[in-house]
Amino acid sequence: MTTLRLAIVGAGPAGIYAADIAKKAERGFDVSIDLFERLPAPYGLVRYGVAPDHPRIKGIIGALREVLDGGAVRLFGNVDFGTDITLEDLQQHYHAVIFATGAIRDAALDIPGIDLPGSYGAADVVSWYDGHPDVPRDWPLDAKEVAVIGNGNVALDVARILVKHVEDLMPTEIPANVEAGLRSSPVTDVHVFGRRGPANVKFTPLELRELGEVRDVDMIVKDEDFDYDDQSRTAIAANKQVMVMDRILQSWRTREVGAASRRLHLHWWARPVEILGDGRVEAIRWERTEPDGLGGARGTGEFREQAVQAVYRAVGYFGSPVPGVPFDEVRGVIPNHEGQVLADDGALLPGVYATGWIKRGPIGLIGHTKSDAMETVEHVLTDAGLWWNPAHPEERSVEELLTSRGVRYTTVEGWHLLDQHELALGEHVGRTRIKVVPRDEMLAASLGDPVA
Ligand SMILES: Cc1cc2nc3c(=O)[nH]c(=O)nc-3n(C[C@H](O)[C@H](O)[C@H](O)COP(=O)(O)OP(=O)(O)OC[C@H]3O[C@@H](n4cnc5c(N)ncnc54)[C@H](O)[C@@H]3O)c2cc1C
């Protein structure tokens, strides 16, 4: 064999970095890589998760695009693995496949009232404000008081986007339906709940500091939450990030408040136990917790309530099963050893690999997907004895297969057309970019068809 034909499913950062690493690795054979992506546009959560008011992070798309532009990698967008193409198909056309399908749904939070109307998962509202084509266009922003459960950066993103004045989001790429939704929002107070203390948050300093700089929003923290135990003091002294965040939070304790029209309340030692409401969300009930001395929290038996009309749970993402591929239902990942996928009996599944969030679970930043991809690709390249033996390894045979099935796939050139279309929409009204949301409009722009 002179050319390794490699399929990668999922064109988020993990899939694109894997392609880049495979392409540049030292090896004694050529590689030809095809990336399959279910959405018409690539980039995964960089496009559909990273908050629109984080342009520096969104800018990573530029680096990812260079990989797609650089040759040896073809993009087949608008191709859903499991529907448009299957594992059996890939075995006919490739020597190996890497699954990089990420995670898009919310982890569950099992408390009474979680299914009441007005209670949402963070992943759903993120997909809405980031213009994901497969979620409803309208989002019910009718709450004055909102609860966000969680103490990670996604909780901060959701809280910040909900509390910000829409005028301050206009320099971003938010689509028209999101602008209209946020403009009509009556929100005045957003309450963020963490079951542990200020020294145990999973935020990062940059994102926390940014929260305190949002215009016309008071940051409300309570002195009772800062009664640190030894574990908290040690956590602050031992970790520079925690120390910086503690400094930021301490500075908010002494800030003047009262002048802003909106408020962001941070509640710690607060474990939500129930969402209350008669037919829809009316309040959140939580148990006051205290440090257990080991970095965790234990209940105190004291319960409190806060009136809210909407609740967002930002308690983590969860992977989805990939058709025909083993899946760990507990961890929400494809079971693997360093990216080599394992069958139900624990044996290596020849030719099948995983990388990114579907490999190690939905934690970590975009940069982490690069080191992940390195480990996986190293195995792919050295596992020659485990590769499949495809009947149709020629590049054009996959195009023929998709065309014969009536799949209207997009390409890298298609992304350039969509990109130009979005930039032009923005330029038209004095903005940098306006994201296109409807799938048919994304497709039309990508395929060079007239856009309605
Ligand atoms: C709300 C939010 C905000 C974040 N903000 C930041 C941030 O500011 N900075 C930062 O560094 N990190 C941030 N992250 C983390 C970052 O997004 C992840 O680390 C990274 O996107 C994971 O990459 P991935 O490629 O594994 O998964 P994803 O980015 O999810 O990409 C997976 C891709 O696979 C595709 N796919 C799934 N199933 C199929 C299928 N059956 N067929 C074909 N294609 C399929 C999906 O459409 C998607 O494009 C954020 C995450 C979230 C959820």
XYZ file of C-alpha atoms and ligand atoms in Angstrom:
505
model
C 0.000 0.000 0.000
C 1.332 3.451 -0.869
C -1.560 5.580 0.385
C -3.444 5.351 3.662
C -7.055 6.296 3.033
C -8.288 7.717 6.333
C -11.872 8.713 7.157
C -12.562 11.123 10.018
C -16.131 11.597 11.225
C -16.761 15.034 12.784
C -15.130 18.246 11.572
C -14.833 19.942 14.960
C -11.397 20.892 16.283
C -10.592 17.279 17.270
C -11.294 15.948 13.765
C -9.471 18.767 11.993
C -6.419 18.583 14.281
C -6.310 14.802 13.753
C -6.288 15.392 9.984
C -3.514 17.968 10.316
C -1.363 15.733 12.500
C -1.825 12.694 10.231
C -0.974 14.815 7.213
C 2.233 16.211 8.729
C 3.455 13.084 10.552
C 6.627 11.321 9.498
C 5.605 8.080 7.794
C 6.658 5.811 4.995
C 3.443 6.171 2.962
C 1.097 8.891 1.681
C -2.184 9.781 3.379
C -5.409 10.941 1.847
C -8.011 12.078 4.350
C -11.774 12.600 4.075
C -13.618 14.474 6.829
C -17.345 13.763 7.153
C -19.449 16.369 8.956
C -23.209 16.278 9.528
C -23.571 20.067 9.391
C -23.100 22.033 6.178
C -20.285 23.989 7.900
C -17.234 22.614 9.742
C -15.652 23.627 13.112
C -18.063 21.937 15.590
C -18.368 23.712 18.922
C -15.956 26.458 17.889
C -18.790 27.656 15.648
C -21.710 26.311 17.719
C -20.543 26.400 21.349
C -17.942 29.120 21.928
C -19.860 32.262 22.907
C -20.326 34.859 20.153
C -18.769 37.595 22.317
C -15.485 35.636 22.431
C -14.100 36.644 19.018
C -10.530 35.692 19.898
C -11.551 32.061 20.483
C -13.889 32.068 17.480
C -10.780 33.168 15.550
C -9.390 29.622 15.941
C -11.608 28.904 12.936
C -8.952 30.696 10.858
C -6.267 28.195 11.912
C -8.613 25.236 11.369
C -9.537 26.520 7.928
C -5.850 26.603 6.952
C -5.717 22.847 7.574
C -8.712 22.321 5.286
C -7.200 24.614 2.660
C -3.785 22.983 2.785
C -4.433 19.918 0.591
C -4.586 16.155 1.327
C -7.819 16.709 3.279
C -11.284 16.788 1.717
C -14.392 17.963 3.554
C -17.747 16.271 3.005
C -20.210 18.468 4.916
C -23.934 17.860 5.290
C -23.173 14.126 5.540
C -24.610 12.400 8.608
C -22.708 9.317 9.670
C -25.282 6.611 10.392
C -27.769 7.978 7.860
C -25.911 9.047 4.727
C -22.888 6.816 5.268
C -22.319 3.814 7.544
C -19.436 1.897 9.069
C -19.821 -0.804 6.405
C -19.496 1.882 3.711
C -16.329 3.213 5.314
C -14.850 -0.297 5.429
C -15.355 -0.492 1.662
C -13.521 2.792 1.005
C -10.932 3.401 3.751
C -8.212 1.658 5.741
C -9.303 3.218 9.048
C -11.714 5.699 10.609
C -11.335 8.172 13.477
C -14.553 9.225 15.206
C -14.432 12.833 16.441
C -18.153 13.378 16.957
C -17.883 15.436 20.177
C -20.818 16.044 22.510
C -23.782 18.329 22.025
C -26.388 17.371 24.629
C -26.740 18.268 28.284
C -25.856 15.875 31.075
C -28.898 15.035 33.189
C -29.682 16.666 36.552
C -32.040 14.470 38.474
C -33.998 16.800 40.770
C -37.787 17.217 41.096
C -39.203 19.833 38.741
C -36.322 19.650 36.244
C -38.831 18.906 33.443
C -41.131 21.842 34.193
C -41.717 24.272 31.336
C -39.151 27.041 31.797
C -36.376 24.611 32.805
C -33.752 24.182 30.090
C -30.395 22.636 29.379
C -27.504 25.013 28.724
C -26.591 23.112 25.553
C -29.975 23.987 24.044
C -29.763 27.717 24.674
C -26.102 27.750 23.575
C -27.122 26.095 20.296
C -29.850 28.730 19.929
C -27.701 31.824 20.570
C -24.885 30.385 18.455
C -27.262 29.799 15.515
C -27.178 25.984 15.258
C -29.300 25.039 12.228
C -31.016 22.062 13.894
C -32.624 23.820 16.905
C -35.795 25.964 16.931
C -35.304 29.628 15.896
C -37.343 31.030 18.787
C -36.248 30.908 22.381
C -38.729 31.815 25.155
C -36.936 34.716 26.860
C -39.815 35.793 29.098
C -38.213 35.554 32.559
C -37.224 38.550 34.681
C -35.347 36.344 37.124
C -33.257 33.432 35.904
C -31.268 30.677 37.635
C -28.161 29.104 36.121
C -26.993 25.906 37.839
C -23.270 25.180 37.545
C -19.862 26.626 38.228
C -17.990 26.079 34.973
C -17.328 28.355 32.003
C -20.486 27.235 30.189
C -22.543 28.501 33.169
C -20.682 31.821 32.899
C -21.287 31.992 29.134
C -25.030 31.421 29.544
C -25.314 33.855 32.463
C -23.322 36.534 30.596
C -25.252 36.251 27.327
C -28.599 36.354 29.178
C -27.694 39.358 31.348
C -25.900 41.427 28.686
C -27.696 44.233 26.875
C -28.185 43.184 23.269
C -26.520 46.392 22.018
C -23.264 45.064 23.456
C -23.620 41.910 21.357
C -24.063 43.727 18.077
C -20.327 43.705 17.247
C -20.595 39.881 17.259
C -21.954 37.514 14.610
C -25.296 36.790 16.384
C -28.026 36.083 13.850
C -31.153 38.223 13.476
C -33.483 35.846 15.364
C -31.117 35.830 18.356
C -30.847 39.615 18.318
C -34.650 39.903 18.257
C -35.050 37.355 21.083
C -32.521 39.031 23.358
C -33.897 42.491 22.582
C -37.307 41.503 23.924
C -35.914 39.837 27.069
C -37.272 41.362 30.313
C -34.401 39.905 32.398
C -33.182 41.896 35.395
C -31.525 39.276 37.632
C -29.483 36.165 36.869
C -28.585 33.875 39.788
C -25.689 31.412 39.397
C -25.577 28.471 41.834
C -22.568 26.399 42.875
C -22.783 23.582 45.405
C -19.251 24.219 46.651
C -17.385 27.434 47.485
C -15.604 30.273 45.678
C -12.283 28.412 45.943
C -13.720 25.354 44.155
C -15.091 26.944 41.003
C -14.270 25.472 37.586
C -14.214 28.881 35.884
C -11.081 30.283 34.305
C -9.768 33.726 35.387
C -10.229 35.480 32.041
C -13.887 34.487 31.780
C -14.567 35.413 35.412
C -12.906 38.834 35.136
C -14.870 39.528 31.953
C -18.130 39.013 33.836
C -17.315 41.898 36.140
C -16.770 44.177 33.153
C -20.203 43.727 31.569
C -21.852 47.144 31.187
C -24.780 48.066 33.428
C -24.625 44.811 35.401
C -23.899 44.702 39.143
C -22.018 41.701 40.479
C -23.623 40.520 43.731
C -21.665 38.217 46.049
C -22.426 37.443 49.711
C -19.953 37.690 52.581
C -21.270 34.477 54.170
C -19.886 32.465 51.218
C -16.313 33.608 51.862
C -15.880 32.028 55.280
C -13.029 29.812 54.027
C -12.011 26.545 55.676
C -8.455 25.108 55.590
C -9.098 23.213 52.356
C -10.242 26.394 50.589
C -7.233 28.351 51.870
C -4.901 25.580 50.685
C -6.638 25.457 47.274
C -6.092 29.208 46.873
C -2.440 29.115 47.979
C -1.602 26.079 45.822
C -3.024 27.154 42.486
C -2.279 30.437 40.741
C -5.528 30.403 38.750
C -7.591 29.911 41.900
C -5.607 32.689 43.585
C -6.330 35.105 40.717
C -10.021 34.205 40.746
C -10.183 34.657 44.497
C -8.690 38.134 44.072
C -11.326 38.999 41.475
C -14.137 37.730 43.687
C -12.786 39.522 46.771
C -12.754 42.779 44.799
C -16.460 42.305 44.014
C -17.266 42.089 47.736
C -16.373 45.742 48.182
C -17.774 47.128 44.930
C -20.514 49.749 44.970
C -23.735 48.196 43.689
C -27.217 49.543 43.098
C -26.799 51.741 40.029
C -27.075 49.051 37.327
C -30.346 47.996 35.727
C -29.358 44.296 35.767
C -27.690 42.118 38.385
C -25.700 38.900 38.356
C -25.811 37.080 41.710
C -23.254 34.397 42.531
C -24.469 31.916 45.171
C -22.073 29.391 46.670
C -22.572 26.546 49.120
C -25.952 26.200 47.420
C -27.084 22.805 46.112
C -30.289 23.062 44.068
C -32.677 20.355 45.253
C -35.957 21.201 43.498
C -37.458 23.431 40.874
C -40.805 24.674 42.093
C -43.830 25.745 40.097
C -47.437 25.062 39.317
C -47.323 24.160 35.627
C -44.119 26.170 34.982
C -40.980 27.333 36.785
C -41.711 29.749 39.635
C -38.768 29.286 42.009
C -35.649 27.272 42.750
C -35.099 25.610 46.121
C -31.634 24.828 47.365
C -29.927 23.404 50.381
C -27.237 25.437 51.999
C -24.078 23.278 52.081
C -20.815 23.539 53.965
C -17.274 22.323 53.334
C -16.709 18.657 54.147
C -13.012 19.286 54.741
C -11.983 17.269 51.655
C -12.816 19.827 48.986
C -16.436 18.683 48.715
C -19.691 19.873 50.237
C -22.228 18.360 52.625
C -25.781 19.444 53.309
C -26.635 21.523 56.392
C -30.375 20.815 56.401
C -31.115 24.506 55.816
C -33.226 25.142 52.704
C -33.731 28.426 50.863
C -35.763 29.566 47.859
C -35.327 32.137 45.132
C -38.126 33.251 42.828
C -37.120 32.634 39.191
C -39.144 32.076 36.043
C -36.487 30.147 34.128
C -33.756 27.680 35.070
C -30.749 26.685 32.971
C -28.677 23.705 34.037
C -25.040 23.948 32.983
C -23.848 20.759 34.642
C -21.852 19.372 31.743
C -22.287 18.003 28.254
C -22.764 14.339 27.305
C -21.760 12.412 24.194
C -24.223 10.622 21.911
C -23.887 7.049 20.599
C -22.464 6.674 17.106
C -24.397 4.095 15.030
C -22.609 0.746 14.793
C -19.816 1.758 17.197
C -19.469 0.627 20.862
C -20.650 3.211 23.402
C -20.159 3.648 27.134
C -23.617 4.736 28.347
C -22.309 5.761 31.755
C -19.504 8.064 30.623
C -21.038 9.054 27.292
C -17.895 8.160 25.327
C -16.702 5.598 22.786
C -14.708 3.099 24.913
C -11.055 3.254 23.888
C -7.455 2.740 24.873
C -5.482 5.874 23.931
C -7.903 6.387 21.053
C -7.995 2.756 19.844
C -11.656 1.773 20.083
C -12.465 -1.256 22.227
C -15.169 -3.822 21.453
C -17.652 -4.903 24.142
C -15.292 -7.705 25.228
C -12.445 -5.195 25.701
C -10.499 -6.305 22.587
C -9.221 -3.707 20.096
C -11.669 -3.037 17.273
C -9.470 -3.085 14.162
C -9.458 0.093 12.069
C -11.653 2.123 14.441
C -10.338 5.069 16.492
C -11.719 7.990 18.517
C -10.495 11.451 19.459
C -11.695 14.638 21.196
C -14.696 14.861 23.495
C -16.198 11.556 22.294
C -12.906 9.883 23.275
C -12.302 11.327 26.740
C -15.559 13.012 27.732
C -16.738 16.607 27.443
C -14.096 18.425 29.441
C -11.201 20.589 28.386
C -10.464 23.399 26.002
C -10.001 23.389 22.254
C -6.219 23.136 22.690
C -6.603 19.838 24.546
C -8.120 18.231 21.478
C -4.740 18.649 19.763
C -2.810 16.509 22.257
C -5.689 14.055 22.142
C -5.448 13.827 18.380
C -1.686 13.288 18.550
C -2.110 10.203 20.709
C -4.855 8.758 18.510
C -3.114 9.455 15.197
C 0.110 7.880 16.433
C -1.795 4.636 16.936
C -3.501 4.889 13.552
C -0.159 5.296 11.789
C 1.599 2.482 13.607
C -1.311 0.007 13.574
C -0.916 -0.967 9.902
C -1.541 -4.625 10.739
C -5.017 -3.735 12.059
C -6.191 -1.652 9.117
C -9.104 -2.623 6.930
C -8.612 -3.851 3.406
C -10.981 -1.647 1.356
C -12.388 -2.836 -1.970
C -12.685 0.749 -3.300
C -9.895 2.940 -1.958
C -9.973 5.373 -4.910
C -10.869 8.928 -3.850
C -13.626 9.378 -6.409
C -15.516 6.259 -5.292
C -16.815 8.011 -2.146
C -18.037 10.995 -4.136
C -19.834 8.570 -6.442
C -21.389 6.763 -3.479
C -22.733 9.967 -1.906
C -23.993 11.269 -5.238
C -25.718 7.972 -5.986
C -27.551 8.340 -2.649
C -28.647 11.887 -3.460
C -26.562 13.441 -0.666
C -25.899 17.126 -1.396
C -22.524 17.402 0.292
C -20.592 20.608 0.921
C -16.840 21.047 0.501
C -14.056 23.355 1.658
C -14.806 25.610 -1.302
C -18.416 25.603 -0.098
C -17.284 26.843 3.314
C -15.505 29.744 1.602
C -18.733 30.647 -0.206
C -20.762 30.510 3.030
C -18.068 32.501 4.808
C -18.188 35.218 2.143
C -21.986 35.216 2.254
C -22.017 35.734 6.044
C -19.413 38.494 5.816
C -21.452 40.212 3.098
C -24.635 40.009 5.199
C -22.760 41.756 8.012
C -21.171 44.375 5.794
C -24.571 45.292 4.464
C -25.633 46.586 7.909
C -22.255 47.739 9.229
C -21.427 44.559 11.156
C -18.478 42.214 10.654
C -20.530 39.063 10.069
C -24.039 37.752 10.513
C -24.301 34.027 10.939
C -26.688 32.117 8.675
C -28.922 29.753 10.657
C -31.345 27.828 8.384
C -29.788 24.672 7.012
C -31.252 25.217 3.518
C -29.770 28.726 3.375
C -26.389 27.425 4.584
C -26.561 24.733 1.909
C -27.599 27.101 -0.855
C -24.769 29.520 -0.016
C -22.243 26.658 0.223
C -23.317 25.093 -3.068
C -23.329 28.403 -4.917
C -27.130 28.277 -5.412
C -29.216 31.450 -5.214
C -29.925 32.276 -1.553
C -33.555 33.168 -0.850
C -20.752 26.171 25.405
C -19.292 25.865 25.205
C -18.363 26.894 25.173
C -17.010 26.610 25.000
N -16.121 27.640 24.996
C -14.810 27.367 24.848
C -13.862 28.437 24.848
O -14.218 29.618 24.982
N -12.540 28.109 24.676
C -12.116 26.808 24.496
O -10.929 26.565 24.339
N -13.008 25.787 24.521
C -14.323 26.037 24.691
N -15.204 25.002 24.695
C -14.708 23.616 24.558
C -14.508 23.220 23.069
O -15.636 23.617 22.340
C -14.250 21.719 22.984
O -13.049 21.439 23.673
C -14.094 21.209 21.543
O -15.034 21.781 20.671
C -14.240 19.685 21.485
O -13.935 19.326 20.158
P -14.494 18.030 19.419
O -13.994 18.151 18.028
O -14.178 16.821 20.218
O -16.100 18.147 19.435
P -17.065 19.157 18.681
O -16.515 20.534 18.664
O -18.395 18.942 19.295
O -17.109 18.642 17.169
C -17.747 17.426 16.812
C -18.253 17.505 15.382
O -18.765 16.230 14.986
C -19.954 16.406 14.244
N -20.750 15.187 14.324
C -21.353 14.664 15.418
N -22.020 13.545 15.089
C -21.840 13.338 13.750
C -22.297 12.355 12.830
N -23.085 11.318 13.208
N -21.943 12.457 11.538
C -21.151 13.485 11.114
N -20.689 14.461 11.962
C -21.026 14.382 13.262
C -20.620 17.597 14.928
O -21.579 18.220 14.083
C -19.409 18.486 15.212
O -19.161 19.376 14.145
C -16.570 25.259 24.849
C -17.518 24.226 24.881
C -18.857 24.518 25.051
C -19.842 23.384 25.092
